[in-house]
Amino acid sequence: MIFALRPSERSGRPTLWIPLVRRIREPFKGLWALPGGPLTHSESLQDAASRNLRETTGLAPNYLEQLYAFGGLHRSPTQRVVSIVYWALVQPTEAALADESENVRWFRADRLGELAFDHNSIVDYALWRLRNKMAYGSIAYHLLGEYFTLAQVREVYQAVLDRELDPANFRRQVKATPEIEETDQYLQGGKHRPPRLYRFTGRPGLDPDNRSTP
Amino acid sequence: MIFALRPSERSGRPTLWIPLVRRIREPFKGLWALPGGPLTHSESLQDAASRNLRETTGLAPNYLEQLYAFGGLHRSPTQRVVSIVYWALVQPTEAALADESENVRWFRADRLGELAFDHNSIVDYALWRLRNKMAYGSIAYHLLGEYFTLAQVREVYQAVLDRELDPANFRRQVKATPEIEETDQYLQGGKHRPPRLYRFTGRPGLDPDNRSTP
DNA sequence: ATTAGTTCTAGTCAATGTGACTATAACTAA
DNA sequence: TTAGTTATAGTCACATTGACTAGAACTAAT
């Protein structure tokens, strides 16, 4: 499953969106589902996740991590299925390149209808994990482009954590993390004092896949 | 993989141990490996982990959680294998009941030799996760019995995090967590002031398996 | 040119949490 | 009775955090 930031229809503020694909056959024909596909013999789990993502949505995420292996007995009514679910964060520029069509569409992550299989609870779990990671790690930056203002970072946190944050205090915290690099650039064009642009210099890497790939 | 607390051979202080099984056929015949086994069609992932654990070691852990799905291409030299690894914490009384034999033995988690397959890196990852969880959540108590002293909790932390902790400060922190309940019991028998016994009243539950089992 | 409106940015201050440390309490063993 | 040991309470300096104030730097309107 893929998370991306898109402006809300009403407020215009950035909110979390995910792409879903419509099922074109039974079971759950017509319902929306998470993109996915089979694992072949010649690819690792992560490679398979990447490939399935690209084939169904055209997306190539820069951040991809294993979420959880779901293997309950009755996930599918027709057969036993074990799904090893990955989740990804994509930057806005990448997200804009996604192939939207009759059967592939973006939805607000917090306003989904009934999905196929157990995909609602998978999304719930992913959202929970995302909020958790956000609270500690420096994961928010993978939802942004290379250069960003501190206000944009704050908007990401506000969108995911769903609460307001004090601009001054938030700025103090972010500036204290060594992975954030100040640039000499300023973002022009707003009708107010132009904010400084920053860069993220850290690496994601926590998973065993990312640590020891021979 | 199973973690349990056992007294170190030399110092007598509690340290982390895990049970391993010896491979009796190729590949890696003769080497030690993590206990495991196949997933059948009629059991969930967690049930399969439980059953395989019981069958190979006789253990019935009270804390069992999914660790990670390992699916690299060359994990086994003979065939493609995807392992969905679970990890468990068992209390000392339970650990003592494990079936030890010629082909099942306990090892100190920080002093393992070369294991079969990629099991060394799996253990490393599990240790890393364990330390992480310990730093935040209240997971240490699943390695202890129902009643314990604060010094025992501290020894668990010291064993896992591998550093000394100030007794007074540690006590202050633990007493601040609401899940720890003071009892009227004291542990007699030491050659010093008898420490008060405490109980853990929290529940583990974070995994999707533990949250939404229908 | 001046002013109002906006956000950016740098501070202050009180409350809280943490690490290092001291001191006393309560037991056992000699 | 005393020495040895751990349990437990408390102090103090320091860092972190949340709430808040104020000035800086830009745009848009007058």
Coordinates of C-alpha atoms (C1' of nucleotides) in Angstrom, one line a residue:
Chain A
M1 CA 0.0 0.0 0.0
I2 CA 1.2 3.5 -0.9
F3 CA 0.9 6.7 1.0
A4 CA 1.2 10.1 -0.7
L5 CA 0.4 13.6 0.2
R6 CA -2.3 15.4 -1.7
P7 CA -4.2 18.6 -1.1
S8 CA -7.5 18.1 0.5
E9 CA -10.4 19.0 -1.8
R10 CA -11.9 21.5 0.6
S11 CA -9.2 23.0 2.8
G12 CA -6.4 22.6 0.3
R13 CA -4.2 21.4 3.2
P14 CA -2.1 18.3 2.5
T15 CA -3.7 15.0 3.6
L16 CA -2.9 11.3 3.2
W17 CA -4.1 9.5 0.1
I18 CA -3.7 6.0 -1.1
P19 CA -4.3 4.5 -4.5
L20 CA -6.7 1.6 -4.8
V21 CA -7.5 -0.8 -7.7
R22 CA -11.0 -2.0 -8.6
R23 CA -11.5 -5.7 -8.5
I24 CA -12.6 -6.9 -12.0
R25 CA -13.5 -10.4 -11.0
E26 CA -14.8 -12.4 -8.1
P27 CA -14.5 -12.5 -5.2
F28 CA -15.5 -8.9 -4.2
K29 CA -15.9 -8.0 -7.9
G30 CA -16.4 -4.2 -8.2
L31 CA -15.0 -3.3 -4.7
W32 CA -11.8 -1.4 -4.3
A33 CA -8.7 -3.2 -3.0
L34 CA -5.1 -2.6 -2.3
P35 CA -2.7 -3.1 -5.2
G36 CA -0.9 -6.4 -5.1
G37 CA 0.0 -9.5 -6.9
P38 CA 1.8 -12.8 -6.8
L39 CA 5.4 -13.6 -5.7
T40 CA 7.5 -15.3 -8.4
H41 CA 10.3 -17.7 -7.8
S42 CA 13.0 -15.4 -9.1
E43 CA 12.5 -12.2 -7.0
S44 CA 12.8 -11.2 -3.4
L45 CA 9.8 -10.1 -1.4
Q46 CA 10.8 -6.5 -1.7
D47 CA 11.4 -6.8 -5.5
A48 CA 8.0 -8.4 -5.9
A49 CA 6.3 -5.6 -4.0
S50 CA 8.1 -3.1 -6.2
R51 CA 7.2 -4.8 -9.4
N52 CA 3.5 -5.3 -8.4
L53 CA 3.3 -1.7 -7.5
R54 CA 4.8 -0.6 -10.8
E55 CA 2.6 -2.9 -12.9
T56 CA -0.7 -1.9 -11.2
T57 CA -0.2 1.8 -10.6
G58 CA 3.0 2.9 -12.4
L59 CA 4.5 4.1 -9.1
A60 CA 8.2 3.7 -8.1
P61 CA 8.4 4.6 -4.5
N62 CA 11.6 5.8 -2.9
Y63 CA 10.6 4.4 0.5
L64 CA 9.4 0.8 0.7
E65 CA 9.2 -1.3 3.9
Q66 CA 7.6 -4.5 5.0
L67 CA 4.4 -4.0 7.0
Y68 CA 3.2 -7.3 8.1
A69 CA 2.4 -10.8 6.9
F70 CA -1.3 -11.5 7.0
G71 CA -2.3 -15.1 7.1
G72 CA -5.6 -15.6 8.7
L73 CA -7.7 -18.6 7.5
H74 CA -10.7 -16.7 6.1
R75 CA -9.1 -13.7 4.5
S76 CA -10.4 -14.8 1.1
P77 CA -13.7 -16.7 0.8
T78 CA -12.4 -18.9 -2.1
Q79 CA -8.9 -20.0 -1.0
R80 CA -6.2 -19.7 1.6
V81 CA -4.1 -16.6 1.0
V82 CA -1.0 -15.4 2.8
S83 CA -0.2 -11.8 2.0
I84 CA 3.1 -10.2 2.9
V85 CA 2.2 -6.6 2.8
Y86 CA 4.6 -3.8 2.0
W87 CA 4.0 -0.1 2.5
A88 CA 5.5 2.8 0.6
L89 CA 5.8 6.6 0.9
V90 CA 6.1 8.5 -2.4
Q91 CA 6.9 12.1 -3.0
P92 CA 4.3 14.4 -4.5
T93 CA 6.1 14.7 -7.8
E94 CA 6.2 10.9 -8.1
A95 CA 2.6 10.5 -7.0
A96 CA 1.4 12.8 -9.8
L97 CA 2.8 10.4 -12.3
A98 CA 0.5 7.5 -11.2
D99 CA -1.7 6.0 -13.9
E100 CA -5.2 6.9 -12.9
S101 CA -8.0 5.2 -14.8
E102 CA -11.4 3.8 -14.4
N103 CA -10.0 1.0 -12.2
V104 CA -7.2 2.9 -10.4
R105 CA -8.0 5.9 -8.2
W106 CA -6.7 7.8 -5.3
F107 CA -8.7 7.9 -2.0
R108 CA -8.3 9.8 1.2
A109 CA -6.8 7.3 3.7
D110 CA -9.2 8.4 6.4
R111 CA -12.3 8.2 4.3
L112 CA -12.4 4.8 2.7
G113 CA -15.5 2.8 2.1
E114 CA -15.7 -0.9 2.4
L115 CA -12.7 -2.6 0.7
A116 CA -12.3 -6.1 -0.6
F117 CA -11.0 -8.9 1.7
D118 CA -9.5 -7.7 5.0
H119 CA -8.0 -4.6 3.4
N120 CA -9.7 -2.2 5.7
S121 CA -7.9 -3.6 8.7
I122 CA -4.7 -3.6 6.8
V123 CA -5.0 0.1 6.1
D124 CA -5.9 0.7 9.7
Y125 CA -2.8 -1.1 10.8
A126 CA -0.6 0.8 8.3
L127 CA -2.0 4.1 9.5
W128 CA -1.2 3.1 13.1
R129 CA 2.3 2.2 12.2
L130 CA 2.8 5.3 10.2
R131 CA 1.7 7.5 13.2
N132 CA 4.0 5.5 15.4
K133 CA 7.0 5.9 13.2
M134 CA 6.3 9.5 12.7
A135 CA 6.3 10.2 16.4
Y136 CA 9.9 9.0 16.6
G137 CA 11.8 8.3 13.5
S138 CA 12.5 10.7 10.6
I139 CA 10.1 9.2 8.1
A140 CA 8.0 12.3 7.2
Y141 CA 10.6 13.5 4.8
H142 CA 9.9 10.7 2.4
L143 CA 6.5 12.2 1.7
L144 CA 8.1 15.5 0.7
G145 CA 10.3 16.5 -2.2
E146 CA 14.1 17.1 -1.9
Y147 CA 13.7 20.7 -0.7
F148 CA 11.0 21.7 1.8
T149 CA 10.2 24.4 4.3
L150 CA 9.7 23.7 8.0
A151 CA 6.1 24.6 7.7
Q152 CA 5.6 21.9 5.1
V153 CA 7.1 19.3 7.4
R154 CA 4.8 20.5 10.1
E155 CA 1.8 20.1 7.8
V156 CA 2.8 16.5 7.2
Y157 CA 2.9 15.8 10.9
Q158 CA -0.4 17.5 11.3
A159 CA -2.0 15.6 8.5
V160 CA -0.8 12.2 9.8
L161 CA -1.2 12.8 13.6
D162 CA -4.4 14.8 13.0
R163 CA -3.7 17.6 15.4
E164 CA -2.3 21.1 15.4
L165 CA 1.3 21.7 16.3
D166 CA 2.8 24.9 17.6
P167 CA 5.0 26.3 14.7
A168 CA 7.7 27.7 17.0
N169 CA 8.1 24.6 19.1
F170 CA 7.9 22.3 16.1
R171 CA 10.6 24.3 14.4
R172 CA 12.8 24.1 17.4
Q173 CA 12.6 20.3 17.5
V174 CA 13.2 19.8 13.8
K175 CA 16.2 22.1 13.8
A176 CA 17.6 20.0 16.6
T177 CA 17.8 16.8 14.5
P178 CA 21.1 16.6 12.7
E179 CA 19.6 15.0 9.6
I180 CA 18.0 18.2 8.6
E181 CA 20.3 20.5 6.6
E182 CA 19.7 24.2 6.1
T183 CA 20.2 25.5 2.5
D184 CA 20.7 29.0 1.2
Q185 CA 17.5 28.8 -0.8
Y186 CA 14.3 30.5 0.1
L187 CA 10.8 29.7 -1.2
Q188 CA 9.4 32.7 -3.0
G189 CA 5.9 33.3 -4.2
G190 CA 3.9 33.3 -1.0
K191 CA 2.3 36.5 0.2
H192 CA 4.4 36.7 3.3
R193 CA 8.0 36.4 4.5
P194 CA 9.7 33.8 2.3
P195 CA 10.7 30.7 4.3
R196 CA 14.1 29.0 4.1
L197 CA 14.3 25.7 2.3
Y198 CA 15.8 22.6 4.0
R199 CA 17.0 19.2 2.9
F200 CA 16.9 15.7 4.5
T201 CA 20.2 13.9 4.5
G202 CA 19.4 10.8 6.5
R203 CA 18.8 7.3 5.2
P204 CA 15.8 5.1 6.0
G205 CA 17.3 1.7 6.6
L206 CA 16.0 -0.3 9.6
D207 CA 14.6 -3.4 8.0
P208 CA 16.8 -6.5 7.8
D209 CA 16.3 -6.3 4.0
N210 CA 17.9 -3.0 4.0
R211 CA 20.6 -3.9 6.4
S212 CA 22.1 -7.1 5.0
T213 CA 21.5 -7.5 1.3
P214 CA 24.4 -9.6 0.1
Chain B
M1 CA 12.6 -18.0 18.0
I2 CA 12.3 -18.0 21.7
F3 CA 13.9 -15.8 24.3
A4 CA 14.2 -16.8 28.0
L5 CA 16.1 -15.6 31.0
R6 CA 18.6 -18.0 32.5
P7 CA 21.4 -17.4 34.9
S8 CA 24.8 -17.0 33.3
E9 CA 27.2 -19.8 34.0
R10 CA 29.9 -17.6 35.5
S11 CA 28.3 -14.5 37.1
G12 CA 24.9 -16.1 37.9
R13 CA 23.2 -13.0 36.7
P14 CA 20.3 -13.5 34.3
T15 CA 21.1 -13.4 30.6
L16 CA 19.2 -14.0 27.4
W17 CA 19.1 -17.6 26.1
I18 CA 17.5 -19.2 23.1
P19 CA 16.8 -22.8 22.2
L20 CA 18.2 -24.2 19.0
V21 CA 17.7 -27.5 17.2
R22 CA 20.4 -29.5 15.4
R23 CA 19.8 -30.1 11.7
I24 CA 19.7 -33.9 11.1
R25 CA 19.7 -33.7 7.3
E26 CA 21.1 -31.6 4.5
P27 CA 21.5 -28.7 3.9
F28 CA 23.6 -27.6 6.9
K29 CA 23.4 -31.1 8.5
G30 CA 24.9 -30.9 12.0
L31 CA 24.6 -27.2 12.4
W32 CA 22.3 -25.5 14.9
A33 CA 19.2 -23.8 13.6
L34 CA 16.1 -21.9 14.8
P35 CA 13.1 -24.2 15.5
G36 CA 10.5 -24.0 12.8
G37 CA 8.3 -25.9 10.4
P38 CA 5.8 -25.8 7.7
L39 CA 2.5 -23.9 7.5
T40 CA -0.5 -26.1 7.0
H41 CA -3.7 -25.1 5.3
S42 CA -5.9 -25.2 8.4
E43 CA -4.0 -22.9 10.8
S44 CA -3.2 -19.2 11.0
L45 CA 0.4 -18.0 11.0
Q46 CA 0.4 -17.5 14.7
D47 CA -1.1 -21.0 15.3
A48 CA 1.5 -22.6 13.1
A49 CA 4.2 -20.8 15.0
S50 CA 2.8 -22.0 18.3
R51 CA 2.5 -25.6 17.1
N52 CA 5.9 -25.8 15.6
L53 CA 7.4 -24.4 18.8
R54 CA 5.6 -27.0 20.9
E55 CA 6.5 -29.9 18.6
T56 CA 10.2 -29.1 18.5
T57 CA 10.9 -27.8 21.9
G58 CA 7.8 -28.5 24.0
L59 CA 7.5 -24.8 24.9
A60 CA 4.2 -22.9 25.1
P61 CA 5.1 -19.2 25.2
N62 CA 2.8 -16.6 26.8
Y63 CA 4.1 -13.9 24.5
L64 CA 4.2 -14.5 20.8
E65 CA 4.6 -11.9 18.1
Q66 CA 5.4 -11.8 14.4
L67 CA 9.0 -10.7 13.8
Y68 CA 9.5 -10.4 10.0
A69 CA 9.0 -12.3 6.8
F70 CA 12.3 -13.3 5.3
G71 CA 12.2 -14.1 1.6
G72 CA 15.6 -13.5 0.0
L73 CA 16.4 -15.7 -3.0
H74 CA 19.3 -17.6 -1.6
R75 CA 18.3 -18.3 2.0
S76 CA 18.5 -22.0 1.3
P77 CA 20.9 -23.5 -1.2
T78 CA 18.4 -26.2 -2.3
Q79 CA 15.1 -24.3 -2.8
R80 CA 13.3 -21.0 -2.5
V81 CA 12.0 -20.6 1.1
V82 CA 10.0 -17.8 2.6
S83 CA 10.0 -17.9 6.4
I84 CA 7.5 -15.9 8.4
V85 CA 9.4 -15.7 11.7
Y86 CA 7.7 -15.3 15.0
W87 CA 9.4 -14.5 18.3
A88 CA 8.4 -15.4 21.8
L89 CA 9.2 -14.6 25.4
V90 CA 8.8 -17.3 28.0
Q91 CA 8.8 -17.1 31.8
P92 CA 11.6 -18.9 33.6
T93 CA 9.2 -21.6 35.0
E94 CA 8.0 -22.4 31.5
A95 CA 11.5 -22.4 30.1
A96 CA 12.6 -25.0 32.6
L97 CA 10.1 -27.4 31.1
A98 CA 11.7 -27.3 27.7
D99 CA 12.6 -30.7 26.3
E100 CA 16.4 -30.7 26.1
S101 CA 18.1 -33.5 24.3
E102 CA 21.0 -34.3 22.0
N103 CA 19.4 -32.2 19.3
V104 CA 17.7 -29.4 21.3
R105 CA 19.8 -27.2 23.5
W106 CA 19.8 -23.7 25.0
F107 CA 22.5 -21.2 24.0
R108 CA 23.3 -17.7 25.2
A109 CA 21.8 -15.3 22.6
D110 CA 25.0 -13.2 22.4
R111 CA 27.4 -16.1 22.0
L112 CA 26.2 -18.2 19.1
G113 CA 28.4 -19.9 16.6
E114 CA 27.6 -20.3 13.0
L115 CA 24.0 -21.2 12.4
A116 CA 22.3 -22.8 9.5
F117 CA 20.8 -20.7 6.7
D118 CA 20.5 -17.0 7.4
H119 CA 19.6 -17.7 11.0
N120 CA 22.4 -15.6 12.4
S121 CA 21.0 -12.5 10.9
I122 CA 17.5 -13.4 12.0
V123 CA 18.7 -13.6 15.6
D124 CA 20.6 -10.3 15.2
Y125 CA 17.4 -8.6 14.0
A126 CA 15.3 -10.1 16.8
L127 CA 17.8 -8.9 19.4
W128 CA 17.7 -5.4 17.8
R129 CA 13.9 -5.4 17.9
L130 CA 13.9 -6.7 21.5
R131 CA 16.2 -3.9 22.7
N132 CA 14.0 -1.4 20.8
K133 CA 10.8 -2.6 22.3
M134 CA 12.3 -2.8 25.8
A135 CA 13.3 0.9 25.6
Y136 CA 9.7 1.9 25.2
G137 CA 7.0 -0.7 25.7
S138 CA 6.4 -2.8 28.8
I139 CA 7.7 -6.1 27.3
A140 CA 10.3 -7.1 29.9
Y141 CA 7.7 -8.5 32.2
H142 CA 6.9 -11.4 29.9
L143 CA 10.3 -12.7 30.7
L144 CA 9.5 -12.8 34.4
G145 CA 7.1 -14.7 36.5
E146 CA 3.8 -13.3 37.9
Y147 CA 5.5 -11.7 40.9
F148 CA 8.8 -10.0 40.7
T149 CA 11.0 -7.4 42.5
L150 CA 12.0 -4.2 40.9
A151 CA 15.6 -5.4 41.1
Q152 CA 14.6 -8.4 38.9
V153 CA 13.1 -6.1 36.3
R154 CA 16.2 -4.0 36.4
E155 CA 18.3 -7.1 35.8
V156 CA 16.2 -8.0 32.7
Y157 CA 16.8 -4.5 31.3
Q158 CA 20.5 -4.8 32.1
A159 CA 20.8 -8.2 30.4
V160 CA 19.0 -7.1 27.3
L161 CA 20.4 -3.6 26.9
D162 CA 23.8 -4.8 28.1
R163 CA 24.6 -1.8 30.4
E164 CA 24.3 -1.0 34.1
L165 CA 21.3 1.0 35.3
D166 CA 21.1 3.1 38.4
P167 CA 18.8 1.3 40.9
A168 CA 17.2 4.4 42.3
N169 CA 16.5 6.0 39.0
F170 CA 15.2 2.8 37.5
R171 CA 12.9 2.2 40.4
R172 CA 11.5 5.8 40.0
Q173 CA 10.7 5.2 36.3
V174 CA 9.1 1.8 36.8
K175 CA 7.0 3.0 39.7
A176 CA 5.7 5.7 37.4
T177 CA 4.2 3.3 34.9
P178 CA 0.6 2.5 35.9
E179 CA 0.7 -1.1 34.7
I180 CA 2.9 -2.1 37.6
E181 CA 1.0 -3.0 40.7
E182 CA 2.4 -3.0 44.2
T183 CA 1.6 -6.1 46.3
D184 CA 1.7 -6.6 50.0
Q185 CA 4.2 -9.5 49.6
Y186 CA 7.9 -9.3 50.2
L187 CA 10.5 -11.7 48.9
Q188 CA 12.2 -13.3 51.9
G189 CA 15.4 -15.4 51.8
G190 CA 18.0 -12.9 50.6
K191 CA 20.7 -11.9 53.0
H192 CA 19.6 -8.3 53.0
R193 CA 16.4 -6.2 53.4
P194 CA 13.6 -8.1 51.7
P195 CA 12.3 -6.3 48.6
R196 CA 8.6 -5.8 47.8
L197 CA 7.0 -7.9 45.2
Y198 CA 5.1 -6.3 42.2
R199 CA 2.8 -7.5 39.5
F200 CA 2.3 -6.6 35.9
T201 CA -1.3 -5.9 34.9
G202 CA -0.9 -4.8 31.3
R203 CA -1.7 -6.7 28.1
P204 CA 0.7 -7.1 25.2
G205 CA -1.5 -6.6 22.2
L206 CA -0.1 -4.4 19.4
D207 CA -0.1 -6.7 16.4
P208 CA -3.0 -6.8 14.0
D209 CA -3.3 -10.5 14.9
N210 CA -3.9 -9.6 18.5
R211 CA -6.2 -6.7 17.7
S212 CA -8.7 -8.2 15.2
T213 CA -9.1 -11.9 15.6
P214 CA -12.6 -12.7 14.6
Chain C
dA1 C1' 4.8 55.6 0.4
dT2 C1' 2.4 53.8 4.0
dT3 C1' -0.2 50.5 6.2
dA4 C1' -2.4 46.1 7.2
dG5 C1' -2.0 41.2 6.9
dT6 C1' 0.5 37.2 6.8
dT7 C1' 3.9 33.8 8.0
dC8 C1' 8.7 33.1 9.6
dT9 C1' 11.9 33.1 13.2
dA10 C1' 14.0 33.9 17.7
dG11 C1' 13.3 34.2 22.2
dT12 C1' 11.3 33.7 27.4
dC13 C1' 9.4 31.1 31.3
dA14 C1' 7.3 27.5 34.0
dA15 C1' 6.7 22.6 34.4
dT16 C1' 8.3 18.2 33.7
dG17 C1' 11.6 14.4 33.2
dT18 C1' 16.4 12.5 33.7
dG19 C1' 21.1 11.2 35.4
dA20 C1' 24.3 11.4 39.2
dC21 C1' 24.4 11.2 43.7
dT22 C1' 23.5 10.9 49.1
dA23 C1' 21.3 9.0 52.9
dT24 C1' 18.6 6.1 55.6
dA25 C1' 15.9 1.6 56.3
dA26 C1' 15.7 -3.2 57.0
dC27 C1' 17.2 -7.4 56.7
dT28 C1' 21.2 -11.5 57.4
dA29 C1' 25.5 -13.4 59.0
dA30 C1' 29.3 -13.2 61.9
Chain D
dT1 C1' 26.3 -6.0 68.7
dT2 C1' 28.3 -5.0 64.4
dA3 C1' 29.5 -5.4 59.5
dG4 C1' 27.7 -6.2 55.0
dT5 C1' 24.2 -6.0 51.7
dT6 C1' 20.3 -4.4 49.1
dA7 C1' 15.9 -1.6 49.3
dT8 C1' 14.1 2.7 49.2
dA9 C1' 13.5 7.8 49.5
dG10 C1' 15.2 12.1 48.5
dT11 C1' 18.1 16.1 46.5
dC12 C1' 20.2 18.8 42.8
dA13 C1' 21.7 20.3 38.3
dC14 C1' 20.5 19.8 33.7
dA15 C1' 17.9 19.1 29.4
dT16 C1' 13.4 18.9 27.2
dT17 C1' 8.8 20.5 26.4
dG18 C1' 4.5 23.3 25.9
dA19 C1' 2.5 27.9 26.1
dC20 C1' 3.4 32.2 24.9
dT21 C1' 5.4 36.9 23.3
dA22 C1' 7.7 39.7 20.0
dG23 C1' 10.1 41.2 16.2
dA24 C1' 11.5 40.2 11.1
dA25 C1' 10.4 40.0 6.3
dC26 C1' 7.7 39.6 2.8
dT27 C1' 2.9 40.9 -0.2
dA28 C1' -1.2 43.4 -1.2
dA29 C1' -4.1 47.2 -0.6
dT30 C1' -4.7 52.0 0.2

